[in-house]
Coordinates of C-alpha atoms (C1' of nucleotides) in Angstrom, one line a residue:
Chain A
V1 CA -46.7 68.7 -14.3
R2 CA -44.3 69.9 -16.7
F3 CA -41.2 68.3 -15.1
V4 CA -43.8 64.7 -15.0
A5 CA -43.8 65.5 -19.1
R6 CA -40.4 65.9 -19.3
S7 CA -40.5 63.0 -17.3
K8 CA -42.0 60.7 -19.9
K9 CA -40.5 61.6 -22.9
A10 CA -36.7 62.1 -21.3
P11 CA -35.3 58.2 -22.8
R12 CA -35.8 56.3 -19.8
A13 CA -33.2 53.7 -18.7
P14 CA -34.2 50.3 -20.1
Y15 CA -35.0 47.9 -17.7
H16 CA -33.2 45.5 -19.2
H17 CA -29.7 46.5 -19.8
G18 CA -28.2 44.2 -22.9
N19 CA -24.9 44.0 -21.2
L20 CA -24.7 43.2 -17.7
R21 CA -22.3 40.7 -17.5
E22 CA -19.3 43.0 -19.4
A23 CA -20.7 45.3 -17.2
L24 CA -19.9 44.2 -14.2
L25 CA -17.1 42.5 -14.7
A26 CA -15.6 45.9 -16.5
S27 CA -16.6 47.3 -12.9
V28 CA -15.2 45.7 -10.8
G29 CA -11.6 46.3 -12.7
A30 CA -12.7 50.1 -12.4
I31 CA -13.2 49.9 -8.7
I32 CA -9.6 48.0 -7.9
R33 CA -7.9 50.2 -10.3
K34 CA -9.9 53.3 -8.4
Q35 CA -10.2 52.0 -5.1
G36 CA -8.1 48.6 -4.5
V37 CA -9.4 45.1 -4.0
G38 CA -10.3 45.3 -0.7
F39 CA -13.5 47.7 -2.1
V40 CA -14.8 45.2 -4.8
S41 CA -18.1 43.8 -2.4
L42 CA -21.1 43.0 -4.5
R43 CA -23.3 46.0 -4.1
E44 CA -20.9 48.4 -4.5
V45 CA -20.2 46.7 -8.0
A46 CA -23.2 46.7 -8.8
R47 CA -23.8 50.3 -7.9
H48 CA -21.1 51.2 -10.1
A49 CA -23.0 49.2 -12.6
R50 CA -26.1 51.2 -12.3
V51 CA -27.6 48.4 -11.8
S52 CA -29.8 46.8 -8.3
H53 CA -27.9 44.9 -6.2
S54 CA -29.3 41.9 -6.3
A55 CA -28.5 42.4 -10.3
P56 CA -25.8 40.6 -9.9
A57 CA -27.2 37.4 -8.7
H58 CA -28.6 36.6 -12.4
H59 CA -25.0 36.3 -13.6
F60 CA -22.1 35.1 -11.0
A61 CA -23.9 33.1 -8.3
N62 CA -21.5 34.6 -6.1
K63 CA -19.5 36.8 -4.9
A64 CA -16.4 34.5 -5.6
G65 CA -17.5 33.5 -9.2
L66 CA -17.3 37.0 -10.2
L67 CA -14.0 37.8 -9.1
T68 CA -13.0 34.0 -10.6
A69 CA -15.0 35.7 -14.2
F70 CA -12.9 38.3 -13.8
A71 CA -9.3 36.4 -12.9
T72 CA -10.4 34.7 -16.0
S73 CA -10.2 37.4 -18.1
G74 CA -7.2 38.4 -16.9
Y75 CA -5.3 35.1 -17.9
E76 CA -7.0 36.1 -21.3
T77 CA -5.6 39.5 -21.6
L78 CA -2.6 37.5 -20.6
A79 CA -2.2 35.6 -23.0
G80 CA -3.1 38.2 -25.4
C81 CA 0.0 40.7 -24.0
V82 CA 2.5 37.8 -24.3
M83 CA 1.5 36.8 -28.0
A84 CA 0.8 40.6 -28.8
A85 CA 4.6 41.4 -27.7
I86 CA 6.0 38.4 -28.8
Q87 CA 4.2 39.0 -32.7
A88 CA 6.3 42.2 -32.3
A89 CA 9.1 41.4 -31.7
D90 CA 8.8 39.7 -35.2
A91 CA 11.9 36.9 -34.2
T92 CA 12.9 34.3 -35.2
D93 CA 15.0 32.9 -32.7
P94 CA 13.8 31.1 -29.7
A95 CA 15.9 32.9 -27.4
D96 CA 14.3 36.2 -28.3
V97 CA 11.0 34.7 -28.3
L98 CA 11.4 34.0 -24.4
E99 CA 13.1 37.6 -23.9
A100 CA 9.6 39.0 -25.5
V101 CA 7.2 36.6 -23.4
G102 CA 9.5 38.3 -20.8
R103 CA 8.4 41.4 -21.5
G104 CA 5.0 41.2 -22.2
Y105 CA 4.2 39.7 -19.2
V106 CA 5.3 42.3 -16.8
R107 CA 3.8 45.0 -19.8
F108 CA 0.5 43.0 -18.7
A109 CA 1.2 43.2 -15.2
L110 CA 1.9 46.9 -14.9
E111 CA -1.3 47.9 -17.7
H112 CA -3.5 45.8 -16.1
Q113 CA -2.1 46.0 -12.6
E114 CA -5.9 45.2 -11.5
K115 CA -6.3 41.9 -13.1
F116 CA -2.7 41.3 -11.9
G117 CA -3.4 41.8 -8.3
I118 CA -6.1 39.3 -8.3
M119 CA -5.0 36.7 -10.8
F120 CA -3.3 34.9 -8.0
R121 CA -5.2 35.5 -4.3
L122 CA -6.6 32.0 -5.3
E123 CA -8.8 32.6 -2.0
L124 CA -10.7 34.9 -3.5
L125 CA -11.6 32.7 -6.3
D126 CA -12.8 29.1 -7.3
A127 CA -9.5 27.8 -8.7
T128 CA -11.5 24.9 -9.8
D129 CA -13.9 26.4 -12.3
P130 CA -13.4 25.0 -15.8
D131 CA -13.0 28.7 -17.3
F132 CA -10.3 29.5 -15.5
M133 CA -8.5 26.7 -15.5
R134 CA -8.5 26.3 -19.1
A135 CA -7.2 30.2 -19.2
S136 CA -4.2 29.9 -17.1
D137 CA -3.6 26.8 -18.6
A138 CA -3.5 28.3 -21.6
A139 CA -1.2 31.7 -20.4
F140 CA 1.2 29.3 -18.6
A141 CA 1.8 26.8 -22.4
L142 CA 3.0 30.1 -23.6
L143 CA 6.0 30.5 -21.3
S144 CA 6.9 26.6 -20.9
S145 CA 6.4 26.0 -24.6
T146 CA 8.7 29.3 -25.5
V147 CA 11.0 27.3 -23.1
E148 CA 10.7 24.2 -25.1
L149 CA 11.6 25.9 -27.6
C150 CA 14.6 26.8 -26.3
A151 CA 15.2 23.4 -25.3
A152 CA 14.9 21.7 -28.8
R153 CA 17.6 24.5 -30.1
G154 CA 19.9 23.5 -28.0
Y155 CA 19.3 26.5 -25.8
V156 CA 19.2 24.7 -22.6
A157 CA 19.8 21.0 -21.5
E158 CA 17.1 19.1 -21.2
E159 CA 17.4 18.6 -17.5
D160 CA 17.7 22.8 -16.6
R161 CA 14.0 22.7 -18.3
E162 CA 12.3 22.7 -15.6
I163 CA 14.9 24.9 -13.5
V164 CA 14.9 27.2 -16.6
A165 CA 11.1 27.6 -17.2
V166 CA 10.6 27.9 -13.8
S167 CA 13.4 30.1 -13.6
A168 CA 12.0 32.5 -16.2
W169 CA 8.3 32.8 -14.7
S170 CA 9.6 33.4 -11.0
L171 CA 11.9 36.4 -12.5
V172 CA 9.2 38.4 -14.4
H173 CA 6.6 37.9 -11.8
G174 CA 8.5 38.9 -9.1
L175 CA 9.8 41.7 -11.4
A176 CA 5.6 42.7 -11.8
S177 CA 5.4 41.8 -7.8
L178 CA 7.6 44.5 -6.8
L179 CA 7.3 47.0 -8.7
I180 CA 3.4 47.2 -8.4
S181 CA 3.9 46.9 -4.6
G182 CA 6.3 49.7 -4.5
R183 CA 8.6 48.2 -2.4
L184 CA 11.3 48.9 -5.2
V185 CA 10.4 52.9 -6.3
D186 CA 13.1 54.2 -4.3
R187 CA 16.1 52.1 -4.8
I188 CA 16.4 51.5 -8.3
R189 CA 17.7 54.0 -10.9
E190 CA 15.9 52.8 -13.8
T191 CA 12.5 54.2 -13.3
D192 CA 10.9 53.0 -16.6
P193 CA 9.5 49.4 -15.8
D194 CA 9.4 48.9 -19.6
R195 CA 12.8 49.5 -19.8
L196 CA 14.0 47.3 -16.6
A197 CA 11.5 45.0 -18.1
A198 CA 13.6 44.4 -21.1
R199 CA 17.0 45.1 -19.0
V200 CA 16.5 41.9 -16.9
S201 CA 14.8 40.0 -19.5
K202 CA 17.7 40.3 -21.6
A203 CA 20.2 39.5 -18.9
F204 CA 18.6 37.1 -17.6
V205 CA 18.3 35.3 -21.5
D206 CA 21.9 36.1 -22.2
A207 CA 23.2 34.5 -18.8
M208 CA 20.8 31.3 -18.5
L209 CA 20.1 30.7 -22.4
R210 CA 22.6 32.5 -24.6
A211 CA 25.6 32.4 -23.0
R212 CA 25.3 28.3 -22.4
R213 CA 23.9 27.3 -25.7
V214 CA 24.8 23.5 -26.0
R215 CA 24.2 23.6 -29.7
A216 CA 23.3 25.8 -32.4
Chain B
V1 CA -23.4 26.9 45.5
R2 CA -20.4 24.3 44.9
F3 CA -20.1 25.7 41.9
V4 CA -19.5 28.8 43.4
A5 CA -17.3 27.9 45.6
R6 CA -15.3 25.7 43.1
S7 CA -15.3 29.0 40.6
K8 CA -13.7 31.0 44.0
K9 CA -10.9 28.6 44.4
A10 CA -10.1 28.3 40.8
P11 CA -6.9 30.0 39.7
R12 CA -9.1 33.3 38.4
A13 CA -7.4 34.6 34.9
P14 CA -5.5 37.5 35.7
Y15 CA -6.8 41.2 34.8
H16 CA -3.6 42.2 33.7
H17 CA -2.5 39.3 30.9
G18 CA 0.9 40.6 31.5
N19 CA 2.4 40.7 27.9
L20 CA -0.7 41.4 25.1
R21 CA 0.8 43.0 22.7
E22 CA 3.0 40.1 21.8
A23 CA 0.2 37.8 22.4
L24 CA -2.1 39.5 19.8
L25 CA 0.4 39.8 17.2
A26 CA 1.2 35.7 17.7
S27 CA -2.8 35.5 17.6
V28 CA -2.0 37.6 13.6
G29 CA -0.1 34.7 12.9
A30 CA -2.5 32.0 14.0
I31 CA -5.4 33.1 12.5
I32 CA -3.7 33.6 9.1
R33 CA -2.0 30.2 9.2
K34 CA -5.6 28.8 9.9
Q35 CA -8.0 30.9 8.0
G36 CA -6.5 33.5 5.9
V37 CA -5.3 37.0 5.8
G38 CA -8.6 37.7 5.2
F39 CA -10.3 36.6 8.6
V40 CA -7.9 38.9 10.3
S41 CA -10.2 41.2 12.3
L42 CA -9.7 43.3 15.5
R43 CA -11.7 41.6 17.5
E44 CA -11.5 38.1 16.3
V45 CA -7.6 39.3 17.4
A46 CA -8.9 39.4 20.4
R47 CA -11.1 36.6 20.7
H48 CA -8.2 34.9 20.3
A49 CA -5.8 35.8 22.6
R50 CA -9.0 35.5 25.0
V51 CA -9.1 39.1 25.9
S52 CA -12.2 41.2 25.3
H53 CA -13.1 43.0 21.6
S54 CA -11.7 46.5 23.1
A55 CA -7.8 45.1 24.6
P56 CA -5.9 45.6 21.3
A57 CA -7.2 49.4 21.4
H58 CA -4.6 49.7 24.3
H59 CA -1.9 48.5 22.1
F60 CA -2.3 49.4 18.4
A61 CA -3.7 52.5 17.0
N62 CA -6.2 51.1 15.2
K63 CA -6.1 48.0 12.4
A64 CA -3.3 48.9 10.1
G65 CA -1.3 49.4 13.2
L66 CA -1.2 46.2 14.7
L67 CA -1.1 44.5 10.6
T68 CA 2.0 46.6 10.3
A69 CA 3.5 45.8 13.7
F70 CA 3.1 42.1 12.7
A71 CA 4.8 42.7 9.3
T72 CA 7.6 44.4 10.9
S73 CA 8.2 41.4 12.8
G74 CA 8.2 39.9 9.3
Y75 CA 11.0 42.0 8.3
E76 CA 12.6 41.0 11.5
T77 CA 12.1 37.2 10.6
L78 CA 13.2 37.4 7.2
A79 CA 16.5 39.5 7.8
G80 CA 17.2 36.4 10.7
C81 CA 16.5 33.3 8.3
V82 CA 18.9 34.9 5.7
M83 CA 21.8 36.0 8.1
A84 CA 20.9 31.8 8.9
A85 CA 21.5 30.3 5.7
I86 CA 24.9 32.9 5.3
Q87 CA 26.0 31.3 8.3
A88 CA 25.1 28.3 7.6
A89 CA 26.7 28.5 4.1
D90 CA 30.1 29.0 6.1
A91 CA 31.3 30.8 2.3
T92 CA 33.6 33.3 1.8
D93 CA 33.0 34.1 -1.3
P94 CA 30.5 36.3 -2.1
A95 CA 29.0 34.5 -5.0
D96 CA 27.8 31.6 -2.5
V97 CA 27.1 34.4 -0.2
L98 CA 24.3 35.1 -2.9
E99 CA 23.3 31.6 -2.8
A100 CA 23.0 31.1 0.9
V101 CA 21.0 34.9 0.2
G102 CA 18.0 33.2 -2.8
R103 CA 17.7 30.4 0.4
G104 CA 16.8 32.2 2.9
Y105 CA 14.6 34.2 1.5
V106 CA 12.6 31.2 -0.2
R107 CA 12.5 29.5 3.2
F108 CA 11.3 32.5 4.8
A109 CA 8.7 32.5 2.8
L110 CA 7.3 28.8 3.0
E111 CA 8.1 28.9 6.7
H112 CA 7.0 31.6 7.5
Q113 CA 4.0 31.9 4.9
E114 CA 1.7 34.2 6.9
K115 CA 3.8 36.6 7.4
F116 CA 5.0 36.9 4.1
G117 CA 1.8 36.6 2.8
I118 CA 1.0 40.4 4.4
M119 CA 4.5 42.4 4.6
F120 CA 3.9 43.7 0.7
R121 CA 0.2 44.6 1.5
L122 CA 1.1 47.9 1.5
E123 CA -2.7 48.7 1.1
L124 CA -3.3 47.3 4.1
L125 CA -0.5 48.7 6.0
D126 CA 1.1 52.1 8.0
A127 CA 4.4 51.9 4.7
T128 CA 5.6 55.5 6.5
D129 CA 5.4 53.5 10.4
P130 CA 9.4 54.5 11.2
D131 CA 9.7 51.1 13.2
F132 CA 7.9 49.1 9.4
M133 CA 10.4 51.7 6.8
R134 CA 14.2 50.6 9.5
A135 CA 13.1 46.4 9.3
S136 CA 12.1 46.4 5.5
D137 CA 14.9 48.2 5.2
A138 CA 17.7 46.1 6.7
A139 CA 16.4 43.0 4.7
F140 CA 16.9 44.2 1.6
A141 CA 20.0 45.8 2.7
L142 CA 21.2 42.3 3.2
L143 CA 20.5 41.6 0.0
S144 CA 22.3 45.2 -1.7
S145 CA 25.1 44.4 0.3
T146 CA 26.1 40.6 -0.9
V147 CA 25.4 41.7 -4.8
E148 CA 27.8 44.9 -3.6
L149 CA 30.6 42.6 -2.4
C150 CA 30.2 40.2 -5.3
A151 CA 30.6 43.2 -7.3
A152 CA 33.7 44.5 -5.2
R153 CA 35.4 40.5 -6.8
G154 CA 34.9 41.4 -10.0
Y155 CA 31.4 38.4 -10.3
V156 CA 29.3 42.0 -11.5
A157 CA 30.0 44.7 -13.4
E158 CA 29.8 48.2 -12.3
E159 CA 26.4 48.8 -15.1
D160 CA 25.2 45.5 -14.2
R161 CA 24.7 45.7 -10.9
E162 CA 21.3 47.3 -10.2
I163 CA 20.5 45.2 -12.8
V164 CA 21.6 41.7 -10.9
A165 CA 20.4 43.1 -7.7
V166 CA 17.1 43.6 -9.4
S167 CA 16.4 39.9 -11.0
A168 CA 17.7 38.1 -7.6
W169 CA 15.0 39.8 -5.5
S170 CA 12.5 38.9 -8.4
L171 CA 13.5 35.7 -9.0
V172 CA 13.3 34.6 -5.3
H173 CA 10.6 36.9 -4.4
G174 CA 8.2 35.5 -7.5
L175 CA 9.4 32.3 -6.8
A176 CA 8.2 32.2 -3.1
S177 CA 5.0 33.7 -4.6
L178 CA 4.6 31.6 -6.7
L179 CA 5.2 28.3 -4.7
I180 CA 2.3 29.9 -2.3
S181 CA -0.5 30.9 -4.4
G182 CA -0.3 27.3 -5.1
R183 CA -0.3 27.9 -9.3
L184 CA 2.7 26.0 -9.8
V185 CA 2.3 22.4 -8.2
D186 CA 1.6 20.2 -10.8
R187 CA 3.7 21.9 -13.0
I188 CA 7.2 21.3 -12.1
R189 CA 8.2 17.8 -10.7
E190 CA 10.9 18.9 -8.3
T191 CA 8.3 18.8 -5.6
D192 CA 10.4 19.9 -2.4
P193 CA 10.5 23.3 -2.2
D194 CA 13.9 23.7 -0.8
R195 CA 15.6 21.8 -3.3
L196 CA 13.6 23.9 -6.1
A197 CA 15.0 27.1 -4.3
A198 CA 18.7 25.6 -4.2
R199 CA 18.2 24.6 -7.8
V200 CA 17.0 27.9 -8.9
S201 CA 19.4 30.2 -6.4
K202 CA 22.6 28.3 -8.1
A203 CA 21.2 28.2 -11.7
F204 CA 21.0 31.9 -11.1
V205 CA 24.4 32.7 -9.2
D206 CA 26.4 30.2 -11.8
A207 CA 24.9 32.1 -14.9
M208 CA 24.9 35.6 -14.0
L209 CA 28.0 35.9 -11.6
R210 CA 30.2 32.8 -11.9
A211 CA 30.2 32.2 -15.6
R212 CA 30.7 35.6 -16.7
R213 CA 33.2 37.0 -13.7
V214 CA 35.1 39.6 -14.8
R215 CA 38.5 39.2 -12.7
A216 CA 38.9 37.4 -9.6
Chain C
dT1 C1' 5.1 48.8 56.4
dG2 C1' 1.0 51.5 55.3
dT3 C1' -1.4 54.5 53.2
dA4 C1' -3.4 58.0 49.0
dC5 C1' -3.5 58.1 44.9
dA6 C1' -2.3 58.6 40.1
dT7 C1' -1.8 55.8 36.1
dC8 C1' -2.0 52.2 33.3
dA9 C1' -4.6 47.6 31.2
dG10 C1' -8.4 45.7 30.8
dT11 C1' -14.4 44.7 30.7
dG12 C1' -18.8 45.3 28.3
dA13 C1' -22.6 47.9 25.9
dA14 C1' -23.6 50.6 22.4
dC15 C1' -23.3 53.0 17.7
dG16 C1' -23.7 53.3 13.0
dC17 C1' -22.2 50.7 9.0
dG18 C1' -22.0 47.8 4.8
dC19 C1' -21.9 42.9 3.9
dG20 C1' -24.1 39.0 0.9
dT21 C1' -28.5 36.5 0.1
dT22 C1' -32.8 35.2 0.3
dC23 C1' -37.4 36.3 -2.1
dA24 C1' -41.5 38.3 -3.3
dC25 C1' -42.3 41.1 -7.0
dT26 C1' -42.9 43.1 -11.8
dG27 C1' -41.4 44.4 -16.4
dA28 C1' -39.5 42.8 -20.9
dT29 C1' -38.7 39.7 -24.2
dG30 C1' -39.5 36.1 -27.0
dT31 C1' -42.0 31.9 -29.0
dA32 C1' -46.1 28.7 -30.3
dC33 C1' -50.2 29.0 -32.8
Chain D
dT1 C1' -50.5 40.8 -38.3
dG2 C1' -52.8 39.2 -33.1
dT3 C1' -52.3 37.0 -28.9
dA4 C1' -51.9 34.6 -24.5
dC5 C1' -48.0 32.8 -21.9
dA6 C1' -43.6 31.0 -20.6
dT7 C1' -39.2 32.8 -19.7
dC8 C1' -36.2 35.8 -18.5
dA9 C1' -33.9 40.1 -15.9
dG10 C1' -34.4 43.2 -13.2
dT11 C1' -36.6 45.9 -9.2
dG12 C1' -36.7 46.6 -3.8
dA13 C1' -37.3 45.4 1.3
dA14 C1' -35.9 42.5 4.5
dC15 C1' -32.7 39.1 7.0
dG16 C1' -28.6 38.3 10.5
dC17 C1' -24.1 39.3 10.7
dG18 C1' -19.9 41.0 11.8
dC19 C1' -17.5 45.4 12.3
dG20 C1' -14.0 48.6 14.2
dT21 C1' -14.3 52.5 16.8
dT22 C1' -15.7 54.9 21.1
dC23 C1' -16.7 55.2 25.8
dA24 C1' -17.7 55.9 30.7
dC25 C1' -16.4 52.0 33.6
dT26 C1' -13.4 49.3 37.3
dG27 C1' -9.3 46.4 38.6
dA28 C1' -4.5 46.0 39.1
dT29 C1' -0.3 48.1 39.3
dG30 C1' 3.2 51.7 40.7
dT31 C1' 4.4 55.7 43.8
dA32 C1' 5.5 59.0 46.7
dC33 C1' 5.5 60.1 51.4

DNA sequence: TGTACATCAGTGAACGCGCGTTCACTGATGTAC
DNA sequence: TGTACATCAGTGAACGCGCGTTCACTGATGTAC
């Protein structure tokens, strides 16, 4: 009797969650961080968010929809990290900005591995989702517009613009991937990833842009 | 009756496969190529190789063992592709060799996507397997020894050796990953991946090595 | 060359499990009047 | 302010499925004598 009375008094979990959509997305991240992408299932996500296994269906059409929304938030966070790095650099020279973009990209990947690890797994996502496309295009635009600015200031010859943009993206993407995969550890002396990213970005911009500047 | 007679005459599949281990590894590749990594299961692999679902257990301890053996063969193929590219370049200058290494790496990744796509997924593998470690170390040694040769010939300052090696690896690894992920398509004009890889490799070696050579 | 026997390489049934999705339901909320 | 009712956001049982692994088995091969 006392038990029943207590349970009546106890603050019952509300039937309506209030912000389940966001909570589910946060659960996806927590599960990937703790256990890995392979452990993400709709049921596990629901379990983590403490709702029934069929609750997610009210917010996402299916598993791919959930993961796509999660990846979309990843591209938004990426853009935010890159912009934060740009602003922190407080640079007027676009070559300095490009260096900051590189640092921001790698930093994002390492600080948000759970997001980075799924953003390029198109086979798990619905790549035609409009929000997803918008977010990923916006993130890519930060890089390519910086390269274009560099070209406008004479850092990159017109015909090299595309190669420089692709190289820059490949460089930081590869560095982040290798760092996360663990294949780089024990093969290099520089143990601080932020410093490594900064050194790699600087070496690239020094060699590919600053040293070959066509005109000021 | 006639049916029975025919089935008796028909060349029965031999009870012993003969080379099941290799056939299973080939099946892994075929399944990834046709359907993707997510479709690889021990049962599907056995089905593809036309044996019972429990046959693989005689050749691999478990699923991770099968995938690790497959990834190991990937690192061996990678080393082969890189060496083939080096020999095709017929170069004496180590900077030219480094360019060839880059081309070979990307070419391997694109021609053997089914292998590349699993070689860095350590969470699926048993990374402590001695054969796996040996094969991946050997592949990495091709790159780092080329960079060391470049350093010995004055192309890279002593203190930059590590950064150049990491940058080179990151660059080609990132380029291959982005090409495969499809995030690069429609964003660049150069549609031939081999040519793109050659241009990116050349731009990198030109800027990071040739232009900054310390001594001949 | 023949035979007995150990070993190897398969088979197929069975196990327990977690999955995505569907469906009828119910509690909570918001709105029209 | 109160009430009827539509809509929204959850629940929990049920479905059918494929998975990895185990196990007792059997056919094929190799080896000792």
